[in-house]
GROMACS .gro file of C-alpha atoms in nm:
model
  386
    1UNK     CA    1   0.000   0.000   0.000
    2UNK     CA    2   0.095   0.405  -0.067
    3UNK     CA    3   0.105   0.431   0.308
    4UNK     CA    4   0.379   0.140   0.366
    5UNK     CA    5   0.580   0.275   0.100
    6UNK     CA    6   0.670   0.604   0.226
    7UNK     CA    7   0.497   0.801  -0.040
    8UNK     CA    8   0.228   0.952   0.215
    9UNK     CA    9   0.341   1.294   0.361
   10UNK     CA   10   0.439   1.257   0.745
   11UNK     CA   11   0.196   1.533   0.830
   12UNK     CA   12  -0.053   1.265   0.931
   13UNK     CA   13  -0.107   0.938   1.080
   14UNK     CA   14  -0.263   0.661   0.877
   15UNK     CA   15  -0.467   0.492   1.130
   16UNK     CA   16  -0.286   0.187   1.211
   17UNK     CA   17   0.049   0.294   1.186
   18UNK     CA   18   0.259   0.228   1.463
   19UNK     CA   19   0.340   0.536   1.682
   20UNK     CA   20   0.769   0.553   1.683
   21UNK     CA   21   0.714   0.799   1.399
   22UNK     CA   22   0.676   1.052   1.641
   23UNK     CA   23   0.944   1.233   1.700
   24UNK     CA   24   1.092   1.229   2.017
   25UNK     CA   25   1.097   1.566   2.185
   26UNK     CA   26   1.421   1.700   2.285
   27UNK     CA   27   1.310   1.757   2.657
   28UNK     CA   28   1.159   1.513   2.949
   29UNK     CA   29   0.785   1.563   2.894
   30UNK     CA   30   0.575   1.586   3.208
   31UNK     CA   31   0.415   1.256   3.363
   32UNK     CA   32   0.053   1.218   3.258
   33UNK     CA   33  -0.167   0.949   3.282
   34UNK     CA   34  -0.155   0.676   3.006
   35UNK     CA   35  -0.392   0.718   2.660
   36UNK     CA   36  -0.672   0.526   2.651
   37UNK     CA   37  -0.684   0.521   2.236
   38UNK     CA   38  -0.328   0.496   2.046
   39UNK     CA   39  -0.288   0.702   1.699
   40UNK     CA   40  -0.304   0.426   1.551
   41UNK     CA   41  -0.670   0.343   1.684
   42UNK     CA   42  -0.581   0.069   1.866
   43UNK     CA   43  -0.718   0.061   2.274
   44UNK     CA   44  -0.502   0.076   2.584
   45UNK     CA   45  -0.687  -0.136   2.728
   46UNK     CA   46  -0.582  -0.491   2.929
   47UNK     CA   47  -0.860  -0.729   3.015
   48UNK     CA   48  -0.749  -0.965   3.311
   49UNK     CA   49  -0.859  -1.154   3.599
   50UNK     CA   50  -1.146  -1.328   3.351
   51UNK     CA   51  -1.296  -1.607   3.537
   52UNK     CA   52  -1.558  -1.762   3.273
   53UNK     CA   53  -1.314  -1.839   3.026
   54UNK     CA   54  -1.561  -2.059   2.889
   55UNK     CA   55  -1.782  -1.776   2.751
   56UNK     CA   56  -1.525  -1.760   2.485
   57UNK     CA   57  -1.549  -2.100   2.343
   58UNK     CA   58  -1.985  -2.072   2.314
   59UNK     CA   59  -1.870  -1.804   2.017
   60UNK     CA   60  -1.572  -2.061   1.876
   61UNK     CA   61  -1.588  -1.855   1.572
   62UNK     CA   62  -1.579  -1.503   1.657
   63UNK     CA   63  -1.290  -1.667   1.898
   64UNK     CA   64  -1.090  -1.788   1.628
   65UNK     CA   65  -1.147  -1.499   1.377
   66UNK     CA   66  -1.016  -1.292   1.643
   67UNK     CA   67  -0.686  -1.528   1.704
   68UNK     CA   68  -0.329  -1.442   1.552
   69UNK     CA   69  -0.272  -1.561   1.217
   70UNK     CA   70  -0.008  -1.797   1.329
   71UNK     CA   71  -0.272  -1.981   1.586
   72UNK     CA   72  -0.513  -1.990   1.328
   73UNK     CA   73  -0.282  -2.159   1.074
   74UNK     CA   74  -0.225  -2.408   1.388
   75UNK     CA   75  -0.573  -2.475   1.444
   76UNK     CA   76  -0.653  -2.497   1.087
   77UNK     CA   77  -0.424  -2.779   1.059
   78UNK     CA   78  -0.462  -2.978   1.340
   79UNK     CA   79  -0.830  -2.966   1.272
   80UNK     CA   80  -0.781  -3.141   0.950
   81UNK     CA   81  -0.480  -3.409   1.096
   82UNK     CA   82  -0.685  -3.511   1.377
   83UNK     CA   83  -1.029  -3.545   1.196
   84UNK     CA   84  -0.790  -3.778   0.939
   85UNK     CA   85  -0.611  -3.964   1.210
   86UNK     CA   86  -0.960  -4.014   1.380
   87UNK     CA   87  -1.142  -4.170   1.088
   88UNK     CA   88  -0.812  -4.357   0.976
   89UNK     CA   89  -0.863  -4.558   1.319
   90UNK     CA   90  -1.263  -4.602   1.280
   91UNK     CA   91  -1.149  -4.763   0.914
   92UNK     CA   92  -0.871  -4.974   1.029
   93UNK     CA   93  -1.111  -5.115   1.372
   94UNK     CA   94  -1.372  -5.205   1.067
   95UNK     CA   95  -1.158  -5.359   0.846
   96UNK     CA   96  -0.982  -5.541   1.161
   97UNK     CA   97  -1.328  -5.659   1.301
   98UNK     CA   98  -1.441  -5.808   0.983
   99UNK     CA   99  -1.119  -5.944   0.893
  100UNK     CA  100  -0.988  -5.772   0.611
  101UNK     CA  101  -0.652  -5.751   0.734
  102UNK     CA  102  -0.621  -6.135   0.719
  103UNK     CA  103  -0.530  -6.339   0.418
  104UNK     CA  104  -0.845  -6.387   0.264
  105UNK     CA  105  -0.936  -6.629  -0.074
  106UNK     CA  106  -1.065  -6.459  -0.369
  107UNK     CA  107  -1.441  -6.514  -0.290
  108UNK     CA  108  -1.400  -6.282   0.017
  109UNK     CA  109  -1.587  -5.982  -0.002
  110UNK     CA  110  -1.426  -5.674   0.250
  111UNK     CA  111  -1.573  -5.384   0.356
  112UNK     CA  112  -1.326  -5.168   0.214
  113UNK     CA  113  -1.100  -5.300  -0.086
  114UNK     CA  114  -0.712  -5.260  -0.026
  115UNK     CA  115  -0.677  -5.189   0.356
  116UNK     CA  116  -0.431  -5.433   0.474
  117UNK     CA  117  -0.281  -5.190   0.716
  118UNK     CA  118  -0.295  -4.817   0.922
  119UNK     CA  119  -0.125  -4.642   0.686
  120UNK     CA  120  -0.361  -4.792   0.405
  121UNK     CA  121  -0.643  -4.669   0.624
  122UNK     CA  122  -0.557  -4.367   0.683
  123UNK     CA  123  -0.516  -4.255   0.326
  124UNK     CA  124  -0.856  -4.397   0.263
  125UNK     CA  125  -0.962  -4.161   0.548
  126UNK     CA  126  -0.814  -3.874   0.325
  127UNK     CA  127  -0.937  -3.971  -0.004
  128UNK     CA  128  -1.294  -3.980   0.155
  129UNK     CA  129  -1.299  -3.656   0.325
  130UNK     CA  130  -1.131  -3.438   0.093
  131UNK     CA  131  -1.312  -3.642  -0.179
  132UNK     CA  132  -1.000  -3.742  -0.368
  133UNK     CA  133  -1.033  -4.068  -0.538
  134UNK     CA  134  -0.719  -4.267  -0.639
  135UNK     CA  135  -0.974  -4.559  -0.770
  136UNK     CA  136  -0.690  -4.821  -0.541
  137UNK     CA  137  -0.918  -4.827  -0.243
  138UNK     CA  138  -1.339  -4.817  -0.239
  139UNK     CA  139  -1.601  -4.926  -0.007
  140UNK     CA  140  -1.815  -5.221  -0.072
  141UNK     CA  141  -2.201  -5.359   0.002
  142UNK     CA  142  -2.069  -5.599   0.255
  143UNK     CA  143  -2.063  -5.342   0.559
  144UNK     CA  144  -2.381  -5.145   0.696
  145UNK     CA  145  -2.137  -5.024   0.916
  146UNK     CA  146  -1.863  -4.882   0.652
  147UNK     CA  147  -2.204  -4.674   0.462
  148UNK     CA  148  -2.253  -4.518   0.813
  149UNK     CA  149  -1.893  -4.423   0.919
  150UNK     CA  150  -1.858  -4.275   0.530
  151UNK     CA  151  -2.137  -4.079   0.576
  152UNK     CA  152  -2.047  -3.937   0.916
  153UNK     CA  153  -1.714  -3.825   0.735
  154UNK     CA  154  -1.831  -3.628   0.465
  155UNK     CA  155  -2.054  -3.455   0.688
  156UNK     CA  156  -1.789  -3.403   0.973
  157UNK     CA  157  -1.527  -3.296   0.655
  158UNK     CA  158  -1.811  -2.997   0.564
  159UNK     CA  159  -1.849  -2.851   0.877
  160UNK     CA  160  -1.497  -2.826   0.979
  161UNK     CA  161  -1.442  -2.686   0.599
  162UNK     CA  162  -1.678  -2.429   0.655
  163UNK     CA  163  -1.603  -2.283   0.967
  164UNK     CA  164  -1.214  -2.330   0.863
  165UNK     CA  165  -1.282  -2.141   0.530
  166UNK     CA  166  -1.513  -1.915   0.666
  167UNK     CA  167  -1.264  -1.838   0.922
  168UNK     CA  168  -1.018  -1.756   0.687
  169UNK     CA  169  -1.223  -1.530   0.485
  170UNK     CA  170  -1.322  -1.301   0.756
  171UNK     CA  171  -0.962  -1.272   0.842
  172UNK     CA  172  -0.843  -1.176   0.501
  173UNK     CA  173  -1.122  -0.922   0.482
  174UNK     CA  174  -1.158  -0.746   0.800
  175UNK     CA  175  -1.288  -0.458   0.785
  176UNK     CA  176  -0.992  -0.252   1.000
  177UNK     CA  177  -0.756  -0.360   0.641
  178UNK     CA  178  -0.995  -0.076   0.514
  179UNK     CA  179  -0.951   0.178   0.781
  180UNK     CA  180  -0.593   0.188   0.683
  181UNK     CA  181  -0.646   0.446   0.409
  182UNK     CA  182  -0.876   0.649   0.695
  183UNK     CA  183  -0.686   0.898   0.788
  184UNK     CA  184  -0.656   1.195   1.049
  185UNK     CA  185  -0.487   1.512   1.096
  186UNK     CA  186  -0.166   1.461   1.281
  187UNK     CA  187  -0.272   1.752   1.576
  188UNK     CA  188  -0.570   1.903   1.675
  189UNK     CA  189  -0.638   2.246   1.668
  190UNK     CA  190  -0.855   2.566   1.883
  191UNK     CA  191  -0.971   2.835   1.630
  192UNK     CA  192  -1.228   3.082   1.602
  193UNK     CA  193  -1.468   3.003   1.351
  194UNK     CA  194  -1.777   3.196   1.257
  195UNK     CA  195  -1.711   3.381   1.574
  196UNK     CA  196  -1.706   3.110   1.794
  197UNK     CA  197  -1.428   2.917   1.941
  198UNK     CA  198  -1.410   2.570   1.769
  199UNK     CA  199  -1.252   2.271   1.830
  200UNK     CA  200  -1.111   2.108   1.498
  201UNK     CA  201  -0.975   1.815   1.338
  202UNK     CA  202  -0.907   1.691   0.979
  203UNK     CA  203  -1.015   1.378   0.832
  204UNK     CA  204  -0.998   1.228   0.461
  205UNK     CA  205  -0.984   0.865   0.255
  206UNK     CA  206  -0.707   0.826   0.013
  207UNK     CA  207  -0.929   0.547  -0.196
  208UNK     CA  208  -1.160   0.609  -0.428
  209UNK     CA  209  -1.429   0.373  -0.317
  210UNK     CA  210  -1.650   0.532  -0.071
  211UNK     CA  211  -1.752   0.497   0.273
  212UNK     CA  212  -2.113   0.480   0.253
  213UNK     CA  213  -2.315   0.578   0.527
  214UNK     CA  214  -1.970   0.764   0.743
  215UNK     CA  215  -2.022   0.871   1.044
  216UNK     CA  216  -1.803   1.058   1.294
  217UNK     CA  217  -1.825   1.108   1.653
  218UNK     CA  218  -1.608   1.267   1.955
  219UNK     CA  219  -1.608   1.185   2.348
  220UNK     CA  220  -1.356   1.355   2.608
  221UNK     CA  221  -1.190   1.113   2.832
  222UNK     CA  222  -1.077   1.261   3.135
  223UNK     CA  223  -1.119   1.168   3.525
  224UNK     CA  224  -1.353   1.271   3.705
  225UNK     CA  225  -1.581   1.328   4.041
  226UNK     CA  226  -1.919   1.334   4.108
  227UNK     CA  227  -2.083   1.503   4.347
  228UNK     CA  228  -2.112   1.220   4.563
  229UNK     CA  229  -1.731   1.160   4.554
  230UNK     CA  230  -1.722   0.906   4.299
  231UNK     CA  231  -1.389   0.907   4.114
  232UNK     CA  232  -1.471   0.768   3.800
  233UNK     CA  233  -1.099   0.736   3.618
  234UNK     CA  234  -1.216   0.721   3.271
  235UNK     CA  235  -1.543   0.900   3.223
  236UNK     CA  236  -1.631   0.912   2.821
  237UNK     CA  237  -1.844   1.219   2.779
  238UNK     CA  238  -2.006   1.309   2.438
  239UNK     CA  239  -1.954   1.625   2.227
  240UNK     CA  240  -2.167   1.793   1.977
  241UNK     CA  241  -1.980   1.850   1.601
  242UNK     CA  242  -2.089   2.092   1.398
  243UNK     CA  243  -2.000   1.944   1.061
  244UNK     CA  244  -1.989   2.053   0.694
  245UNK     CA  245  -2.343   1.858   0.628
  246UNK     CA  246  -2.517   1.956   0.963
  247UNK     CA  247  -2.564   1.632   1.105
  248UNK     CA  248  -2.310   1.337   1.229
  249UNK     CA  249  -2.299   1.156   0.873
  250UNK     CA  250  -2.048   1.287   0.581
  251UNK     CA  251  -1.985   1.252   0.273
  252UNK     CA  252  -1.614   1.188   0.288
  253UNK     CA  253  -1.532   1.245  -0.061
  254UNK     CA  254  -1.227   1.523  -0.014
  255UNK     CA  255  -1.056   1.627   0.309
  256UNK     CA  256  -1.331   1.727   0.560
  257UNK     CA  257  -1.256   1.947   0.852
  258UNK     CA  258  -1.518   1.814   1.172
  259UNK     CA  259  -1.561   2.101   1.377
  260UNK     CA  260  -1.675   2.130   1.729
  261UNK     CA  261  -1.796   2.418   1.850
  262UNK     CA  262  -1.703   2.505   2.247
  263UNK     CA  263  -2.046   2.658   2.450
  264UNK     CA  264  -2.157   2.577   2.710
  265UNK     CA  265  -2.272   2.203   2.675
  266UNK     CA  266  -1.912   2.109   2.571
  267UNK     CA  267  -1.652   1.951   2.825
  268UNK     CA  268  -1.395   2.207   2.666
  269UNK     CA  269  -1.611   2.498   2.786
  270UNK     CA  270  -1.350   2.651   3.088
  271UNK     CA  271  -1.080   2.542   2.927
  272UNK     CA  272  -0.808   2.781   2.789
  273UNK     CA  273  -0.448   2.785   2.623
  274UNK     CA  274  -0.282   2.832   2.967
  275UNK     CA  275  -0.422   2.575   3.164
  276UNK     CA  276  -0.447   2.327   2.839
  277UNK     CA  277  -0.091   2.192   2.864
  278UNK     CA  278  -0.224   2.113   3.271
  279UNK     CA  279  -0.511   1.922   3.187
  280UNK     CA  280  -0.488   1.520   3.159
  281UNK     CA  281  -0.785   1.499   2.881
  282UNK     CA  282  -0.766   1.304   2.566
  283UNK     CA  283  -1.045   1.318   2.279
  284UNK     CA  284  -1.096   1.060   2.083
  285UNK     CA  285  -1.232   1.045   1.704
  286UNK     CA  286  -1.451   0.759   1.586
  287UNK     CA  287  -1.489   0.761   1.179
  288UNK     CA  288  -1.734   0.453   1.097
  289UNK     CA  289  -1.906   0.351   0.767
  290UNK     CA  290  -1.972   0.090   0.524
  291UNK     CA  291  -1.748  -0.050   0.298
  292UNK     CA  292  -1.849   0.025  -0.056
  293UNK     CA  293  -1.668  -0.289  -0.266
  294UNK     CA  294  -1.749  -0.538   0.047
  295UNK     CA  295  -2.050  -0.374   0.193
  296UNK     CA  296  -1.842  -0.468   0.553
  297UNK     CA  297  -1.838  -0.203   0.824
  298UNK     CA  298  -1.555  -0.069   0.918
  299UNK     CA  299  -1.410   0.163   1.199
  300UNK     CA  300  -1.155   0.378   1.244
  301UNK     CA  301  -1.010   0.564   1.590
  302UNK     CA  302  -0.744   0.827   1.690
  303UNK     CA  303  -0.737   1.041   1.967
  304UNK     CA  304  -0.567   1.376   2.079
  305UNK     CA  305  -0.396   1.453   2.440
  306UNK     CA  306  -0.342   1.786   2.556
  307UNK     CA  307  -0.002   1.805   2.388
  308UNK     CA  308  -0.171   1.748   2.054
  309UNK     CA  309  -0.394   2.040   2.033
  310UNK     CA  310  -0.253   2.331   1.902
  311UNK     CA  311  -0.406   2.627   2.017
  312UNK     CA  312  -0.490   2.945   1.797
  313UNK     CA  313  -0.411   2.809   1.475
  314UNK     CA  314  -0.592   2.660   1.186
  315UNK     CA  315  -0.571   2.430   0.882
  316UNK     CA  316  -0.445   2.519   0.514
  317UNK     CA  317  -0.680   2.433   0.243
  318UNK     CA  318  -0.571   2.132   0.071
  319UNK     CA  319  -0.823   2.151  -0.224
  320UNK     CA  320  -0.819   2.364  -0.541
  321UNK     CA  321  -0.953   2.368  -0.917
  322UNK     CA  322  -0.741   2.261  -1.160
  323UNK     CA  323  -0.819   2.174  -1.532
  324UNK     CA  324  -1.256   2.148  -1.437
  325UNK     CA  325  -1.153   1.922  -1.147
  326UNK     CA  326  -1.100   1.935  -0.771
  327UNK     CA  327  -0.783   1.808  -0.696
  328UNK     CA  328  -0.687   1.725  -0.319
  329UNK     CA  329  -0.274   1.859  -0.242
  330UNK     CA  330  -0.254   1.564   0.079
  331UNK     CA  331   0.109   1.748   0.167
  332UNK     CA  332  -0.067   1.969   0.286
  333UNK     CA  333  -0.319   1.750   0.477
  334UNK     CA  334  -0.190   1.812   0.852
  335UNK     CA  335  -0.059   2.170   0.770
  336UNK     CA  336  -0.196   2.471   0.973
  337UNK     CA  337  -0.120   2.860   1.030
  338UNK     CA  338  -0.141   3.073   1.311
  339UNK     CA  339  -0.460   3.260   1.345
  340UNK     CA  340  -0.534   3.560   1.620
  341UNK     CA  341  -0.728   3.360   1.853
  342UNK     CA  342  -0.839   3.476   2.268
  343UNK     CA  343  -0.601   3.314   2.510
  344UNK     CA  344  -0.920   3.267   2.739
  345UNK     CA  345  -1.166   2.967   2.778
  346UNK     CA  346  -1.520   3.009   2.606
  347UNK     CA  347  -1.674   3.069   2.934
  348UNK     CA  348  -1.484   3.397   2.966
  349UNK     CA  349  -1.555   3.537   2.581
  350UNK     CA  350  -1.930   3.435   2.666
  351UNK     CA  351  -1.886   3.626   3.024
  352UNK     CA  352  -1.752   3.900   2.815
  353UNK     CA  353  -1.994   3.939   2.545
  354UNK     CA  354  -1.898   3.715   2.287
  355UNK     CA  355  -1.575   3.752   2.052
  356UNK     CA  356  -1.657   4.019   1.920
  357UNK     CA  357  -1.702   4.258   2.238
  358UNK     CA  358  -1.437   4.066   2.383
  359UNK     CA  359  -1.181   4.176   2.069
  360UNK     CA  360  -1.323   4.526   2.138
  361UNK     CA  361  -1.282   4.525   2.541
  362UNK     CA  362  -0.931   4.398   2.446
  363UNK     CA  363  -0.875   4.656   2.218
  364UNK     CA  364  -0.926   4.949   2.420
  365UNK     CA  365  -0.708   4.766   2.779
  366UNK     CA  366  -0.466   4.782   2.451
  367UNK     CA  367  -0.465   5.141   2.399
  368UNK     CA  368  -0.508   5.262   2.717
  369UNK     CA  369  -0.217   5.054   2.800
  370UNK     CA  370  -0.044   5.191   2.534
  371UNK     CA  371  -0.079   5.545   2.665
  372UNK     CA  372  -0.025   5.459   2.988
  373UNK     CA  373   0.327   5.377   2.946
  374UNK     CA  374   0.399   5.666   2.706
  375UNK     CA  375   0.285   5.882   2.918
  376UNK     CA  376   0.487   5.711   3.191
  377UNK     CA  377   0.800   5.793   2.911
  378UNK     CA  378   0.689   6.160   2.877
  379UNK     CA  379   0.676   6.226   3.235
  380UNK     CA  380   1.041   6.044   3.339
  381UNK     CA  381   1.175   6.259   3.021
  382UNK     CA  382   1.044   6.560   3.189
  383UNK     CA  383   1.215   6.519   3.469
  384UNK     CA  384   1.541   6.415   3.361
  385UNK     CA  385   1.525   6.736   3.175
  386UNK     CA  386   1.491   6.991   3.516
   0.00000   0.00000   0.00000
C-alpha cells in the first residue's frame, strides 16, 4: 500500500500505523496518565482476571477470527490431521473386526478394498474426506457399518471446511484492512470560527471507493468526580460536532474538517491555552461507515492529548480547481497557520460578550495601555530634563 511505501506525507497518521514515527521531543515531557486510544486506533486497554473463560469457546468462531494468524494456521491444521487420524482408526477397527486384514481367498468380499494396514487406512480416510479418489481403495455392500462411518465423514469434513474457510475469509477481509487508508490530521487544533471558538480536526480517505453511510463522533476522556465523591478514572463524555453537512454523517469524498464548536454544553467549555498543557484529557475520534466494494463495516479511531492540540491556529486548504476538477494537495493535509485567537476559555468570551465585544474590550485595555506607558516615558523625560 501508498502508506507502507513512504509516499504519504508525514503530516498525518494513517490509522494503524505504529506510533515511533513521532518524533521524540528534545526535553523530558511531564508525567501524565496513560492514553486510553493509540494514533493508531488501537485501545489501551488490558482485560485480566477473567474467570468464565468458557464464555469464549460458546462463540468458537468469533474466537478464532479474532486469534493471531499464526494460531489460526495451527488450528486450521490440526483440525484437519486429527479429523484424518480419527477416521483412519474407525477404518482400520472395521476392516480389523471383519477381517480384512487377514489373508483372505478370492471369494472374500471386505468392507473396504485394499486396507491391509494403518497407513492404508488412513489414506482412505483422506481420499474420503477431501473427496480425492485414487480408484486403489473403495467401499463395498458388505458393511452397513462402513455406509454409516462414510457418511459421518463427509458430513464431519463440511463442517470443519466451513467454519475453517469461513474463518479464513473473515480474516483476510476485516474490515480494520480498510480503515488503513482512513486517515486523520496529525494535531488538533482551537480556532475561532464563525465567531465562535471551535474545536477542529481533519479527516480524509485516500481510496476512491466510498464509505457509505460515514459517520463521525467525539467523546472527552478525562477523570472525574461526582458530586457524591465518585472518582470515576475514565469518564467518556459526548460532544456535539458541527459538521460541513449539519448532522453526524459525511460525505467523505475530499478532506473534511469536523468542527466542534465550544459553548456551554461542551466539556472544553473553561478550558483555555494556559491551563491546556495542565489538563490530563484526551479526545478521541470515531470515523465509521460501510465499505463500498465489500459492503463490511468498518471503523476507524485516533485520539488527541493535551499536547496534541494546538491552540490558535488553523488548517491550510488542501483543495483547489485545476483543469474542471478538484484536486486534493494531501502534503498539505496536517498543515496549519497561526490565526489571532483569545487566550481565554469560552466561558470567559461568553462572560464577556462574545468575541466580538471581547476583541473590542481587548482593544481598548490595549490602547489605554499603550498610553499609559507613554505617558509614563513623557513624564520620566520631563524630569530628567529639570
Amino acid at each position: 500500500m501508498l502508506s507502507r511505501k513512504g509516499l504519504i506525507p508525514e503530516d498525518y497518521f494513517l490509522t494503524r500505523l505504529a506510533e515511533d514515527e513521532l518524533r521524540t521531543p528534545k526535553f523530558k515531557a511531564k508525567p501524565r496518565k496513560a492514553r486510553f486510544v493509540s494514533k493508531n486506533g488501537t485501545c489501551n486497554v488490558a482485560h485480566t482476571n477473567i474467570r468464565e473463560q468458557g464464555r469464549f469457546l460458546q462463540d468458537v468462531f468469533t474466537t478464532l477470527v479474532d486469534l493471531k494468524w499464526l494460531h489460526t494456521i495451527i488450528i486450521f491444521t490440526m483440525s484437519f490431521l486429527c479429523s484424518w487420524l480419527l477416521f483412519g482408526m474407525v477404518w482400520w477397527l472395521v476392516a480389523f473386526a471383519h477381517g480384512d486384514l487377514d489373508q483372505n481367498g478370492e471369494d472374500f468380499v471386505p468392507c473396504v478394498t485394499e486396507i491391509d494396514s494403518f497407513a492404508s487406512a488412513f489414506l482412505f480416510s483422506i481420499e474420503v474426506q477431501v473427496t480425492i479418489g485414487f480408484g486403489g481403495r473403495m467401499i463395498t455392500e458388505e458393511c452397513i457399518s462402513a455406509i454409516i462411518i462414510l457418511i459421518v465423514q463427509n458430513i464431519v469434513g463440511l463442517v470443519i471446511n466451513a467454519i475453517m474457510l469461513g474463518c479464513i475469509f473473515m480474516k483476510t477481509a476485516q474490515a480494520n484492512r480498510r480503515a488503513e487508508t482512513l486517515i486523520f490530521s496529525k494535531h488538533a487544533v482551537i480556532s475561532v470560527r464563525n465567531n465562535k471558538l471551535c474545536f477542529m480536526i481533519r479527516i480524509g480517505d485516500l481510496r476512491k471507493s466510498m464509505i457509505i453511510s460515514a459517520s463521525v463522533r467525539m467523546q472527552v476522556v478525562r477523570r472525574s468526580t461526582t458530586e457524591e465523591g465518585e472518582v470515576i478514572p475514565l469518564d467518556q463524555i459526548d460532544i456535539h460536532m458541527d459538521n460541513p453537512v449539519g448532522t453526524n454523517g459525511i460525505f467523505l469524498v475530499s478532506p473534511l474538517i469536523i468542527c466542534h464548536v465550544i459553548d456551554k454544553g461542551s466539556p472544553l467549555y473553561e478550558l483555555s491555552s494556559t491551563n491546556l498543557q495542565h489538563e490530563d484529557i484526551e479526545v478521541v475520534v470515531v470515523l465509521e461507515g460501510v465499505v463500498e466494494t465489500t459492503g463490511i463495516t468498518t471503523q476507524a479511531r485516533t485520539s488527541y492529548v493535551s499536547e496534541e492540540i494546538l491552540w490558535g491556529q488553523r488548517f491550510v486548504p488542501t483543495v483547489s480547481e485545476e483543469d474542471g476538477m478538484y484536486a486534493v494537495d494531501y502534503s498539505k493535509f496536517g498543515n496549519t497557520m497561526k490565526v489571532p485567537t483569545p487566550c481565554c476559555s469560552a466561558k470567559r468570551l461568553d462572560e464577556a460578550g462574545g468575541i466580538a465585544r471581547f476583541k473590542l474590550t481587548e482593544g481598548v485595555t490595549l490602547r489605554a495601555s499603550v498610553a499609559r506607558r507613554r505617558g509614563s516615558k513623557a513624564a520620566r523625560r520631563s524630569r530628567l530634563d529639570t
